[in-house]
Amino acid sequence: MSVKAKLLETIAGRNRGLLVTEADRVRILGAIEQLEDTNPNPKPIEVKHLLSGNWRLLFTTSRGILGIDRFPLFQLGQIYQYIDADSAKLYNIAEIVGVPLLEGTIAVAATFEPMSDRRVAVKFERSILGFQRFLNYRSPREFIESIESGQKFPPFDFSIENREQRGWLEITYLDEDLRVGRGNEGSVFVLAKEKS
């Protein structure tokens, strides 16, 4: 079994990190480190065609992301990160499911700039929160196109001007369909590239 297949098997059924024991966590982080050692693209920022696209979250240790699941009556649906490497933009989109007709979406738009061959500085610029039916949300790609066109989504669509809303992301593994990253708060992210 390849190192990549081993990692994917280890995180399967863990609901992106919501269903892990401490033993699972140690095993998963070990499998991630083994995969990082085999990174076929040691300068991932330069491989824009691989980096760009819509990525679906498979696993994370981020308390901020996993904490979304703690709201009563709601559950964390799919989570995506869309990257446009040419324009240095990224979008984080979390789908919230649970009560019918009250499905929600949380989106954050950001720009980034390279700090090294593997690390980018991220500046969060806009946050959107609302019910999917009011946002006319159908898919991440369509929603991003609406954001890019300048559309506003009241009442919870606001600019993020706080200088502390910055961070960095280091890409530690990148191939045609899998990406591993580590964030400035110590979080690890494993994402699969969605087919276009």
PDB file of C-alpha atoms in Angstrom:
ATOM      1  CA  MET A   1       0.000   0.000   0.000  1.00  0.00           C
ATOM      2  CA  SER A   2       1.363   3.440  -0.930  1.00  0.00           C
ATOM      3  CA  VAL A   3       1.943   6.108   1.714  1.00  0.00           C
ATOM      4  CA  LYS A   4      -0.856   8.176   0.162  1.00  0.00           C
ATOM      5  CA  ALA A   5      -3.318   5.259   0.189  1.00  0.00           C
ATOM      6  CA  LYS A   6      -2.378   4.552   3.818  1.00  0.00           C
ATOM      7  CA  LEU A   7      -3.184   8.145   4.821  1.00  0.00           C
ATOM      8  CA  LEU A   8      -6.508   8.105   2.968  1.00  0.00           C
ATOM      9  CA  GLU A   9      -7.442   4.824   4.660  1.00  0.00           C
ATOM     10  CA  THR A  10      -6.447   6.224   8.067  1.00  0.00           C
ATOM     11  CA  ILE A  11      -8.661   9.324   7.758  1.00  0.00           C
ATOM     12  CA  ALA A  12     -11.624   7.501   6.168  1.00  0.00           C
ATOM     13  CA  GLY A  13     -14.713   7.567   8.384  1.00  0.00           C
ATOM     14  CA  ARG A  14     -13.319  10.266  10.681  1.00  0.00           C
ATOM     15  CA  ASN A  15     -15.714  13.013   9.463  1.00  0.00           C
ATOM     16  CA  ARG A  16     -12.887  15.458   8.729  1.00  0.00           C
ATOM     17  CA  GLY A  17     -11.546  15.166  12.254  1.00  0.00           C
ATOM     18  CA  LEU A  18     -14.782  15.354  14.227  1.00  0.00           C
ATOM     19  CA  LEU A  19     -14.679  11.621  15.033  1.00  0.00           C
ATOM     20  CA  VAL A  20     -11.137  11.016  16.210  1.00  0.00           C
ATOM     21  CA  THR A  21      -9.747   9.588  19.393  1.00  0.00           C
ATOM     22  CA  GLU A  22      -6.333  10.665  20.628  1.00  0.00           C
ATOM     23  CA  ALA A  23      -4.908   7.383  19.280  1.00  0.00           C
ATOM     24  CA  ASP A  24      -6.500   8.110  15.862  1.00  0.00           C
ATOM     25  CA  ARG A  25      -5.028  11.590  15.905  1.00  0.00           C
ATOM     26  CA  VAL A  26      -1.499  10.320  16.586  1.00  0.00           C
ATOM     27  CA  ARG A  27      -1.836   7.697  13.836  1.00  0.00           C
ATOM     28  CA  ILE A  28      -3.217  10.237  11.320  1.00  0.00           C
ATOM     29  CA  LEU A  29      -0.551  12.850  12.058  1.00  0.00           C
ATOM     30  CA  GLY A  30       2.122  10.163  11.642  1.00  0.00           C
ATOM     31  CA  ALA A  31       0.661   9.156   8.265  1.00  0.00           C
ATOM     32  CA  ILE A  32       0.579  12.827   7.201  1.00  0.00           C
ATOM     33  CA  GLU A  33       4.255  13.277   8.109  1.00  0.00           C
ATOM     34  CA  GLN A  34       5.168  10.163   6.100  1.00  0.00           C
ATOM     35  CA  LEU A  35       3.288  11.536   3.081  1.00  0.00           C
ATOM     36  CA  GLU A  36       4.951  14.946   3.427  1.00  0.00           C
ATOM     37  CA  ASP A  37       8.334  13.206   3.178  1.00  0.00           C
ATOM     38  CA  THR A  38       7.352  12.001  -0.315  1.00  0.00           C
ATOM     39  CA  ASN A  39       6.176  15.396  -1.660  1.00  0.00           C
ATOM     40  CA  PRO A  40       6.614  15.282  -5.486  1.00  0.00           C
ATOM     41  CA  ASN A  41       6.461  19.104  -5.684  1.00  0.00           C
ATOM     42  CA  PRO A  42       8.873  20.635  -3.149  1.00  0.00           C
ATOM     43  CA  LYS A  43       8.103  24.125  -4.555  1.00  0.00           C
ATOM     44  CA  PRO A  44       4.287  23.950  -4.660  1.00  0.00           C
ATOM     45  CA  ILE A  45       3.735  27.704  -5.031  1.00  0.00           C
ATOM     46  CA  GLU A  46       5.401  27.514  -8.448  1.00  0.00           C
ATOM     47  CA  VAL A  47       3.117  24.709  -9.684  1.00  0.00           C
ATOM     48  CA  LYS A  48       0.092  26.945 -10.218  1.00  0.00           C
ATOM     49  CA  HIS A  49      -1.839  24.518 -12.427  1.00  0.00           C
ATOM     50  CA  LEU A  50      -1.823  21.931  -9.618  1.00  0.00           C
ATOM     51  CA  LEU A  51      -2.462  24.421  -6.840  1.00  0.00           C
ATOM     52  CA  SER A  52      -5.413  26.139  -8.543  1.00  0.00           C
ATOM     53  CA  GLY A  53      -8.857  24.598  -8.312  1.00  0.00           C
ATOM     54  CA  ASN A  54     -11.574  23.593  -5.889  1.00  0.00           C
ATOM     55  CA  TRP A  55     -10.344  21.499  -2.952  1.00  0.00           C
ATOM     56  CA  ARG A  56     -12.625  19.560  -0.573  1.00  0.00           C
ATOM     57  CA  LEU A  57     -11.508  19.123   3.028  1.00  0.00           C
ATOM     58  CA  LEU A  58     -10.912  15.493   4.042  1.00  0.00           C
ATOM     59  CA  PHE A  59      -9.319  16.049   7.450  1.00  0.00           C
ATOM     60  CA  THR A  60      -8.226  18.870   9.728  1.00  0.00           C
ATOM     61  CA  THR A  61      -7.120  19.542  13.281  1.00  0.00           C
ATOM     62  CA  SER A  62      -8.413  23.155  13.100  1.00  0.00           C
ATOM     63  CA  ARG A  63     -10.600  23.885  16.105  1.00  0.00           C
ATOM     64  CA  GLY A  64     -12.082  26.894  14.291  1.00  0.00           C
ATOM     65  CA  ILE A  65     -13.400  24.717  11.465  1.00  0.00           C
ATOM     66  CA  LEU A  66     -14.433  21.743  13.575  1.00  0.00           C
ATOM     67  CA  GLY A  67     -16.099  24.093  16.087  1.00  0.00           C
ATOM     68  CA  ILE A  68     -18.722  25.062  13.496  1.00  0.00           C
ATOM     69  CA  ASP A  69     -20.292  21.651  14.165  1.00  0.00           C
ATOM     70  CA  ARG A  70     -21.159  22.607  17.754  1.00  0.00           C
ATOM     71  CA  PHE A  71     -24.215  24.723  16.911  1.00  0.00           C
ATOM     72  CA  PRO A  72     -27.473  23.051  18.029  1.00  0.00           C
ATOM     73  CA  LEU A  73     -29.589  21.528  15.223  1.00  0.00           C
ATOM     74  CA  PHE A  74     -26.861  22.120  12.637  1.00  0.00           C
ATOM     75  CA  GLN A  75     -24.071  19.953  11.307  1.00  0.00           C
ATOM     76  CA  LEU A  76     -20.982  20.720   9.321  1.00  0.00           C
ATOM     77  CA  GLY A  77     -21.527  19.808   5.673  1.00  0.00           C
ATOM     78  CA  GLN A  78     -18.815  19.867   3.020  1.00  0.00           C
ATOM     79  CA  ILE A  79     -15.942  22.315   3.360  1.00  0.00           C
ATOM     80  CA  TYR A  80     -14.109  23.683   0.344  1.00  0.00           C
ATOM     81  CA  GLN A  81     -11.125  25.866  -0.379  1.00  0.00           C
ATOM     82  CA  TYR A  82     -11.011  27.334  -3.854  1.00  0.00           C
ATOM     83  CA  ILE A  83      -7.624  28.644  -4.993  1.00  0.00           C
ATOM     84  CA  ASP A  84      -6.911  30.832  -8.004  1.00  0.00           C
ATOM     85  CA  ALA A  85      -3.105  30.890  -8.028  1.00  0.00           C
ATOM     86  CA  ASP A  86      -2.901  33.288 -10.988  1.00  0.00           C
ATOM     87  CA  SER A  87      -4.864  36.025  -9.226  1.00  0.00           C
ATOM     88  CA  ALA A  88      -3.586  35.042  -5.728  1.00  0.00           C
ATOM     89  CA  LYS A  89      -7.104  34.623  -4.322  1.00  0.00           C
ATOM     90  CA  LEU A  90      -8.650  31.955  -2.169  1.00  0.00           C
ATOM     91  CA  TYR A  91     -12.104  31.261  -0.818  1.00  0.00           C
ATOM     92  CA  ASN A  92     -13.011  29.094   2.165  1.00  0.00           C
ATOM     93  CA  ILE A  93     -16.593  27.827   2.022  1.00  0.00           C
ATOM     94  CA  ALA A  94     -18.310  25.738   4.710  1.00  0.00           C
ATOM     95  CA  GLU A  95     -21.760  24.294   4.092  1.00  0.00           C
ATOM     96  CA  ILE A  96     -24.029  23.955   7.130  1.00  0.00           C
ATOM     97  CA  VAL A  97     -26.774  21.313   7.036  1.00  0.00           C
ATOM     98  CA  GLY A  98     -29.387  20.058   9.463  1.00  0.00           C
ATOM     99  CA  VAL A  99     -32.815  21.644   9.563  1.00  0.00           C
ATOM    100  CA  PRO A 100     -34.504  21.519   6.107  1.00  0.00           C
ATOM    101  CA  LEU A 101     -34.710  24.925   4.394  1.00  0.00           C
ATOM    102  CA  LEU A 102     -32.257  26.354   6.913  1.00  0.00           C
ATOM    103  CA  GLU A 103     -29.071  25.061   5.283  1.00  0.00           C
ATOM    104  CA  GLY A 104     -26.381  27.687   5.561  1.00  0.00           C
ATOM    105  CA  THR A 105     -23.117  28.781   4.047  1.00  0.00           C
ATOM    106  CA  ILE A 106     -20.128  30.485   5.619  1.00  0.00           C
ATOM    107  CA  ALA A 107     -17.644  31.940   3.146  1.00  0.00           C
ATOM    108  CA  VAL A 108     -14.420  33.859   3.615  1.00  0.00           C
ATOM    109  CA  ALA A 109     -12.568  35.544   0.754  1.00  0.00           C
ATOM    110  CA  ALA A 110      -8.848  36.200   1.023  1.00  0.00           C
ATOM    111  CA  THR A 111      -5.789  37.146  -0.973  1.00  0.00           C
ATOM    112  CA  PHE A 112      -2.363  35.630  -0.560  1.00  0.00           C
ATOM    113  CA  GLU A 113       1.233  36.342  -1.428  1.00  0.00           C
ATOM    114  CA  PRO A 114       4.187  33.968  -1.465  1.00  0.00           C
ATOM    115  CA  MET A 115       6.603  34.119   1.461  1.00  0.00           C
ATOM    116  CA  SER A 116       8.707  31.206   0.192  1.00  0.00           C
ATOM    117  CA  ASP A 117       8.479  28.258  -2.222  1.00  0.00           C
ATOM    118  CA  ARG A 118       6.001  26.557   0.147  1.00  0.00           C
ATOM    119  CA  ARG A 119       4.423  29.254   2.302  1.00  0.00           C
ATOM    120  CA  VAL A 120       1.929  32.020   1.553  1.00  0.00           C
ATOM    121  CA  ALA A 121       0.797  34.928   3.712  1.00  0.00           C
ATOM    122  CA  VAL A 122      -3.007  35.063   3.767  1.00  0.00           C
ATOM    123  CA  LYS A 123      -5.023  38.256   4.250  1.00  0.00           C
ATOM    124  CA  PHE A 124      -8.709  37.709   4.963  1.00  0.00           C
ATOM    125  CA  GLU A 125     -10.806  40.382   3.268  1.00  0.00           C
ATOM    126  CA  ARG A 126     -14.498  39.484   3.269  1.00  0.00           C
ATOM    127  CA  SER A 127     -16.888  37.256   5.173  1.00  0.00           C
ATOM    128  CA  ILE A 128     -20.355  36.100   4.085  1.00  0.00           C
ATOM    129  CA  LEU A 129     -22.821  34.169   6.227  1.00  0.00           C
ATOM    130  CA  GLY A 130     -26.385  33.227   5.390  1.00  0.00           C
ATOM    131  CA  PHE A 131     -28.999  30.673   4.497  1.00  0.00           C
ATOM    132  CA  GLN A 132     -28.275  28.947   1.199  1.00  0.00           C
ATOM    133  CA  ARG A 133     -31.695  29.733  -0.264  1.00  0.00           C
ATOM    134  CA  PHE A 134     -31.266  33.486   0.394  1.00  0.00           C
ATOM    135  CA  LEU A 135     -27.715  33.437  -0.954  1.00  0.00           C
ATOM    136  CA  ASN A 136     -28.885  31.513  -4.032  1.00  0.00           C
ATOM    137  CA  TYR A 137     -26.140  29.006  -3.196  1.00  0.00           C
ATOM    138  CA  ARG A 138     -25.922  25.947  -5.458  1.00  0.00           C
ATOM    139  CA  SER A 139     -22.231  25.092  -5.616  1.00  0.00           C
ATOM    140  CA  PRO A 140     -18.899  26.608  -4.541  1.00  0.00           C
ATOM    141  CA  ARG A 141     -17.972  27.545  -8.116  1.00  0.00           C
ATOM    142  CA  GLU A 142     -21.256  29.364  -8.840  1.00  0.00           C
ATOM    143  CA  PHE A 143     -21.116  31.150  -5.489  1.00  0.00           C
ATOM    144  CA  ILE A 144     -17.544  32.316  -6.097  1.00  0.00           C
ATOM    145  CA  GLU A 145     -18.548  33.595  -9.540  1.00  0.00           C
ATOM    146  CA  SER A 146     -21.306  35.655  -7.858  1.00  0.00           C
ATOM    147  CA  ILE A 147     -18.820  37.046  -5.325  1.00  0.00           C
ATOM    148  CA  GLU A 148     -16.302  37.860  -8.080  1.00  0.00           C
ATOM    149  CA  SER A 149     -18.991  39.701 -10.065  1.00  0.00           C
ATOM    150  CA  GLY A 150     -19.342  42.138  -7.147  1.00  0.00           C
ATOM    151  CA  GLN A 151     -22.652  40.828  -5.827  1.00  0.00           C
ATOM    152  CA  LYS A 152     -23.460  41.653  -2.188  1.00  0.00           C
ATOM    153  CA  PHE A 153     -25.256  39.243   0.156  1.00  0.00           C
ATOM    154  CA  PRO A 154     -26.965  41.186   2.978  1.00  0.00           C
ATOM    155  CA  PRO A 155     -27.341  41.177   5.901  1.00  0.00           C
ATOM    156  CA  PHE A 156     -24.137  39.280   6.813  1.00  0.00           C
ATOM    157  CA  ASP A 157     -21.655  40.287   4.118  1.00  0.00           C
ATOM    158  CA  PHE A 158     -18.884  42.441   5.473  1.00  0.00           C
ATOM    159  CA  SER A 159     -15.306  43.478   4.867  1.00  0.00           C
ATOM    160  CA  ILE A 160     -12.660  42.223   7.249  1.00  0.00           C
ATOM    161  CA  GLU A 161     -10.433  45.165   8.076  1.00  0.00           C
ATOM    162  CA  ASN A 162      -8.868  43.901  11.289  1.00  0.00           C
ATOM    163  CA  ARG A 163      -5.114  43.660  10.768  1.00  0.00           C
ATOM    164  CA  GLU A 164      -5.074  40.583  12.999  1.00  0.00           C
ATOM    165  CA  GLN A 165      -7.150  38.656  10.438  1.00  0.00           C
ATOM    166  CA  ARG A 166      -4.032  37.393   8.748  1.00  0.00           C
ATOM    167  CA  GLY A 167      -2.233  34.125   8.758  1.00  0.00           C
ATOM    168  CA  TRP A 168      -0.034  31.878   6.723  1.00  0.00           C
ATOM    169  CA  LEU A 169      -0.404  28.534   5.071  1.00  0.00           C
ATOM    170  CA  GLU A 170       2.447  26.206   4.225  1.00  0.00           C
ATOM    171  CA  ILE A 171       1.823  23.598   1.542  1.00  0.00           C
ATOM    172  CA  THR A 172       3.730  20.510   2.590  1.00  0.00           C
ATOM    173  CA  TYR A 173       2.434  18.064  -0.027  1.00  0.00           C
ATOM    174  CA  LEU A 174       0.902  18.631  -3.459  1.00  0.00           C
ATOM    175  CA  ASP A 175       0.080  16.295  -6.322  1.00  0.00           C
ATOM    176  CA  GLU A 176      -2.671  16.125  -8.960  1.00  0.00           C
ATOM    177  CA  ASP A 177      -5.460  15.342  -6.510  1.00  0.00           C
ATOM    178  CA  LEU A 178      -4.224  15.707  -2.911  1.00  0.00           C
ATOM    179  CA  ARG A 179      -2.864  18.631  -0.910  1.00  0.00           C
ATOM    180  CA  VAL A 180      -1.600  18.852   2.660  1.00  0.00           C
ATOM    181  CA  GLY A 181      -1.112  22.174   4.387  1.00  0.00           C
ATOM    182  CA  ARG A 182      -0.132  23.489   7.782  1.00  0.00           C
ATOM    183  CA  GLY A 183      -1.424  26.776   9.170  1.00  0.00           C
ATOM    184  CA  ASN A 184      -0.015  29.415  11.484  1.00  0.00           C
ATOM    185  CA  GLU A 185      -2.140  28.154  14.408  1.00  0.00           C
ATOM    186  CA  GLY A 186      -0.616  24.675  14.195  1.00  0.00           C
ATOM    187  CA  SER A 187      -3.525  23.161  12.277  1.00  0.00           C
ATOM    188  CA  VAL A 188      -3.103  20.514   9.596  1.00  0.00           C
ATOM    189  CA  PHE A 189      -5.339  20.255   6.530  1.00  0.00           C
ATOM    190  CA  VAL A 190      -5.736  17.374   4.043  1.00  0.00           C
ATOM    191  CA  LEU A 191      -7.738  18.236   0.921  1.00  0.00           C
ATOM    192  CA  ALA A 192      -8.777  16.397  -2.238  1.00  0.00           C
ATOM    193  CA  LYS A 193      -9.061  18.211  -5.558  1.00  0.00           C
ATOM    194  CA  GLU A 194     -12.548  18.206  -7.034  1.00  0.00           C
ATOM    195  CA  LYS A 195     -12.913  17.251 -10.674  1.00  0.00           C
ATOM    196  CA  SER A 196     -13.789  20.228 -12.880  1.00  0.00           C
TER     197      SER A 196
END
